[in-house]
Amino acid sequence: MFRSRAKTEKAPTDKVTADLSQQPRDPQAPKGRPTPKRSEAQTQRRRAASSAPTDRKAAVKRQREARRADLARQREALASGDERYLPVRDKGPVRRFVRDFVDSRFCIAEWFLPLAVVILILSVIQVQNIQSISLLLWMGVIILIVIDSIGLSIRLKKQLRERFPDTPKRGAVAYGLMRTLQMRRLRLPKPQVKRGERP
């Protein structure tokens, strides 16, 4: 009952230090190292705080360089048609077939922008006959583009069903129609087939 506390506390401490390598340390058990002075702890904290921004800056710099390298590879792939580095929206055999299918045909929609500029210039001229002609021309171009796009989408859907029966084709027709709105020389990825050459 009146035993000295030093003897009773010493035994558990020895046991804990012996088992330290086998199990996690008990929060009440001694650490096995001296507690650092407050000044030393503050110095360590300051050092860690001062080194953190430089590490963050270095990480951001590495990410930026990696992003630039990826973009450079993508630009080269868009010019050469290399499938490995193309953006996700352009990858895959379905998208490649859609590109070749569109590039092998003449589409009225690819002349939409030049025709729109011509029609806009004609509509600015303050002559009644020219303005009415530009309006009729505008309506005619829109109707022709709609008819051509409907025909292209029907033929493209049929070809996709025949060539890729088990492959997902979601968004492929819309991808092809968007490609028809770009002039052939401005299309990316660059056309890999000539006009009239069937894919």
Short mmCIF file of C-alpha atoms in Angstrom, two decimals:
data_model
loop_
_atom_site.label_atom_id
_atom_site.label_comp_id
_atom_site.label_asym_id
_atom_site.label_seq_id
_atom_site.Cartn_x
_atom_site.Cartn_y
_atom_site.Cartn_z
CA MET A 1 0.00 0.00 0.00
CA PHE A 2 2.82 2.43 0.92
CA ARG A 3 5.33 1.17 -1.66
CA SER A 4 7.57 3.64 -3.42
CA ARG A 5 6.20 4.78 -6.77
CA ALA A 6 9.58 4.70 -8.49
CA LYS A 7 9.78 0.88 -8.48
CA THR A 8 6.19 0.33 -9.64
CA GLU A 9 6.45 2.80 -12.52
CA LYS A 10 9.85 1.60 -13.70
CA ALA A 11 8.72 -1.90 -14.71
CA PRO A 12 5.95 -0.84 -17.15
CA THR A 13 8.29 1.71 -18.74
CA ASP A 14 10.89 -0.97 -19.47
CA LYS A 15 8.21 -3.20 -20.94
CA VAL A 16 6.91 -0.44 -23.20
CA THR A 17 10.35 0.44 -24.55
CA ALA A 18 11.05 -3.21 -25.23
CA ASP A 19 7.81 -3.62 -27.18
CA LEU A 20 8.20 -0.30 -29.03
CA SER A 21 9.41 -1.94 -32.22
CA GLN A 22 6.50 -4.41 -32.26
CA GLN A 23 3.44 -2.19 -31.65
CA PRO A 24 2.52 1.50 -31.82
CA ARG A 25 3.65 3.67 -28.92
CA ASP A 26 1.16 4.36 -26.14
CA PRO A 27 0.52 8.12 -25.78
CA GLN A 28 1.28 7.93 -22.04
CA ALA A 29 4.59 6.11 -22.54
CA PRO A 30 7.91 7.98 -22.81
CA LYS A 31 9.06 9.01 -26.34
CA GLY A 32 12.60 7.70 -26.05
CA ARG A 33 14.04 11.13 -26.99
CA PRO A 34 14.15 14.48 -25.24
CA THR A 35 11.47 17.07 -25.97
CA PRO A 36 13.00 19.86 -28.11
CA LYS A 37 13.22 23.35 -26.66
CA ARG A 38 10.59 25.84 -27.78
CA SER A 39 13.15 27.92 -29.70
CA GLU A 40 14.35 24.81 -31.59
CA ALA A 41 10.76 23.78 -32.43
CA GLN A 42 9.93 27.28 -33.70
CA THR A 43 13.09 27.33 -35.81
CA GLN A 44 12.16 23.97 -37.38
CA ARG A 45 8.62 25.21 -38.10
CA ARG A 46 9.95 28.40 -39.71
CA ARG A 47 12.35 26.38 -41.83
CA ALA A 48 9.54 24.09 -43.01
CA ALA A 49 7.29 27.08 -43.76
CA SER A 50 9.99 28.86 -45.75
CA SER A 51 10.84 25.74 -47.79
CA ALA A 52 7.22 24.91 -48.68
CA PRO A 53 6.59 27.70 -51.25
CA THR A 54 9.77 26.88 -53.16
CA ASP A 55 8.72 23.22 -53.37
CA ARG A 56 5.24 24.29 -54.48
CA LYS A 57 6.71 26.62 -57.08
CA ALA A 58 8.94 23.85 -58.37
CA ALA A 59 5.97 21.48 -58.58
CA VAL A 60 3.89 24.09 -60.45
CA LYS A 61 6.80 24.73 -62.80
CA ARG A 62 7.15 20.98 -63.52
CA GLN A 63 3.41 20.70 -64.18
CA ARG A 64 3.52 23.69 -66.54
CA GLU A 65 6.44 22.20 -68.47
CA ALA A 66 4.69 18.82 -68.70
CA ARG A 67 1.52 20.55 -69.95
CA ARG A 68 3.52 22.45 -72.59
CA ALA A 69 5.16 19.24 -73.76
CA ASP A 70 1.74 17.52 -74.01
CA LEU A 71 0.31 20.44 -76.00
CA ALA A 72 3.31 20.42 -78.35
CA ARG A 73 2.84 16.67 -78.93
CA GLN A 74 -0.88 17.23 -79.57
CA ARG A 75 -0.16 19.98 -82.12
CA GLU A 76 2.27 17.70 -83.96
CA ALA A 77 -0.27 14.85 -83.84
CA LEU A 78 -3.03 17.13 -85.21
CA ALA A 79 -0.78 18.03 -88.12
CA SER A 80 0.47 14.49 -88.80
CA GLY A 81 -2.57 12.42 -87.73
CA ASP A 82 -0.56 10.41 -85.16
CA GLU A 83 -3.25 8.58 -83.12
CA ARG A 84 -1.13 8.24 -79.96
CA TYR A 85 -1.07 11.92 -79.04
CA LEU A 86 -4.39 13.15 -80.44
CA PRO A 87 -6.89 14.79 -78.06
CA VAL A 88 -9.52 12.44 -76.60
CA ARG A 89 -12.30 13.78 -78.86
CA ASP A 90 -10.29 12.82 -81.99
CA LYS A 91 -9.03 9.40 -80.87
CA GLY A 92 -10.22 6.00 -81.97
CA PRO A 93 -11.00 4.14 -85.21
CA VAL A 94 -14.59 5.48 -85.36
CA ARG A 95 -13.49 9.12 -85.25
CA ARG A 96 -10.74 8.44 -87.77
CA PHE A 97 -13.24 6.86 -90.17
CA VAL A 98 -15.64 9.82 -89.73
CA ARG A 99 -12.82 12.26 -90.54
CA ASP A 100 -11.81 10.29 -93.65
CA PHE A 101 -15.47 9.95 -94.73
CA VAL A 102 -16.03 13.72 -94.47
CA ASP A 103 -12.65 14.67 -96.00
CA SER A 104 -13.20 12.44 -99.05
CA ARG A 105 -16.35 14.39 -100.05
CA PHE A 106 -17.16 17.89 -101.21
CA CYS A 107 -19.52 19.52 -98.70
CA ILE A 108 -21.39 22.77 -99.21
CA ALA A 109 -21.07 23.54 -95.48
CA GLU A 110 -17.30 24.01 -95.76
CA TRP A 111 -17.94 27.12 -97.88
CA PHE A 112 -20.34 28.55 -95.31
CA LEU A 113 -17.93 31.14 -93.85
CA PRO A 114 -16.68 32.58 -97.18
CA LEU A 115 -20.25 32.70 -98.53
CA ALA A 116 -21.46 34.35 -95.31
CA VAL A 117 -18.81 37.09 -95.72
CA VAL A 118 -19.83 37.68 -99.37
CA ILE A 119 -23.52 37.80 -98.46
CA LEU A 120 -22.79 40.21 -95.58
CA ILE A 121 -20.91 42.56 -97.93
CA LEU A 122 -23.78 42.43 -100.44
CA SER A 123 -26.36 43.17 -97.75
CA VAL A 124 -24.45 46.30 -96.65
CA ILE A 125 -24.68 47.86 -100.13
CA GLN A 126 -27.56 50.34 -100.11
CA VAL A 127 -29.23 49.07 -103.32
CA GLN A 128 -32.61 47.40 -102.97
CA ASN A 129 -32.07 44.78 -105.70
CA ILE A 130 -28.65 43.71 -104.32
CA GLN A 131 -30.03 43.45 -100.79
CA SER A 132 -32.92 41.26 -101.93
CA ILE A 133 -30.48 39.07 -103.94
CA SER A 134 -28.24 38.71 -100.85
CA LEU A 135 -31.28 37.67 -98.76
CA LEU A 136 -32.32 35.05 -101.34
CA LEU A 137 -28.72 33.85 -101.61
CA TRP A 138 -28.53 33.53 -97.83
CA MET A 139 -31.74 31.47 -97.71
CA GLY A 140 -30.54 29.28 -100.59
CA VAL A 141 -27.16 28.59 -98.90
CA ILE A 142 -28.86 27.65 -95.61
CA ILE A 143 -31.31 25.28 -97.36
CA LEU A 144 -28.51 23.63 -99.39
CA ILE A 145 -26.36 23.15 -96.26
CA VAL A 146 -29.27 21.59 -94.34
CA ILE A 147 -30.10 19.18 -97.22
CA ASP A 148 -26.42 18.26 -97.70
CA SER A 149 -25.95 17.70 -93.95
CA ILE A 150 -29.04 15.45 -93.72
CA GLY A 151 -27.82 13.35 -96.66
CA LEU A 152 -24.30 13.13 -95.22
CA SER A 153 -25.55 12.09 -91.77
CA ILE A 154 -27.78 9.33 -93.26
CA ARG A 155 -24.89 7.91 -95.35
CA LEU A 156 -22.45 8.22 -92.43
CA LYS A 157 -24.79 6.41 -90.00
CA LYS A 158 -25.23 3.58 -92.51
CA GLN A 159 -21.45 3.21 -93.02
CA LEU A 160 -20.80 3.30 -89.25
CA ARG A 161 -23.40 0.56 -88.65
CA GLU A 162 -21.78 -1.63 -91.30
CA ARG A 163 -18.14 -1.07 -90.33
CA PHE A 164 -18.41 -0.78 -86.53
CA PRO A 165 -21.42 -2.84 -85.44
CA ASP A 166 -20.23 -3.44 -81.85
CA THR A 167 -18.29 -0.22 -81.22
CA PRO A 168 -19.90 2.73 -79.39
CA LYS A 169 -20.63 5.48 -81.93
CA ARG A 170 -22.08 8.17 -79.69
CA GLY A 171 -21.40 11.69 -81.01
CA ALA A 172 -19.69 10.43 -84.19
CA VAL A 173 -22.23 11.94 -86.62
CA ALA A 174 -22.22 15.31 -84.82
CA TYR A 175 -18.40 15.20 -84.93
CA GLY A 176 -18.55 14.69 -88.70
CA LEU A 177 -21.07 17.49 -89.23
CA MET A 178 -18.93 19.91 -87.20
CA ARG A 179 -15.96 18.96 -89.38
CA THR A 180 -17.91 19.82 -92.55
CA LEU A 181 -18.31 23.41 -91.30
CA GLN A 182 -14.52 23.92 -91.39
CA MET A 183 -12.72 24.64 -94.63
CA ARG A 184 -10.69 21.62 -95.72
CA ARG A 185 -7.27 23.28 -95.37
CA LEU A 186 -8.12 24.53 -91.85
CA ARG A 187 -9.34 21.19 -90.50
CA LEU A 188 -7.56 19.61 -87.54
CA PRO A 189 -6.46 16.82 -87.52
CA LYS A 190 -5.29 17.43 -91.07
CA PRO A 191 -7.11 15.43 -93.80
CA GLN A 192 -5.38 12.11 -94.54
CA VAL A 193 -7.36 11.26 -97.71
CA LYS A 194 -7.87 13.07 -101.00
CA ARG A 195 -11.25 14.12 -102.34
CA GLY A 196 -12.97 11.23 -104.06
CA GLU A 197 -10.79 8.67 -102.28
CA ARG A 198 -13.11 6.42 -100.29
CA PRO A 199 -11.96 5.48 -96.77
#
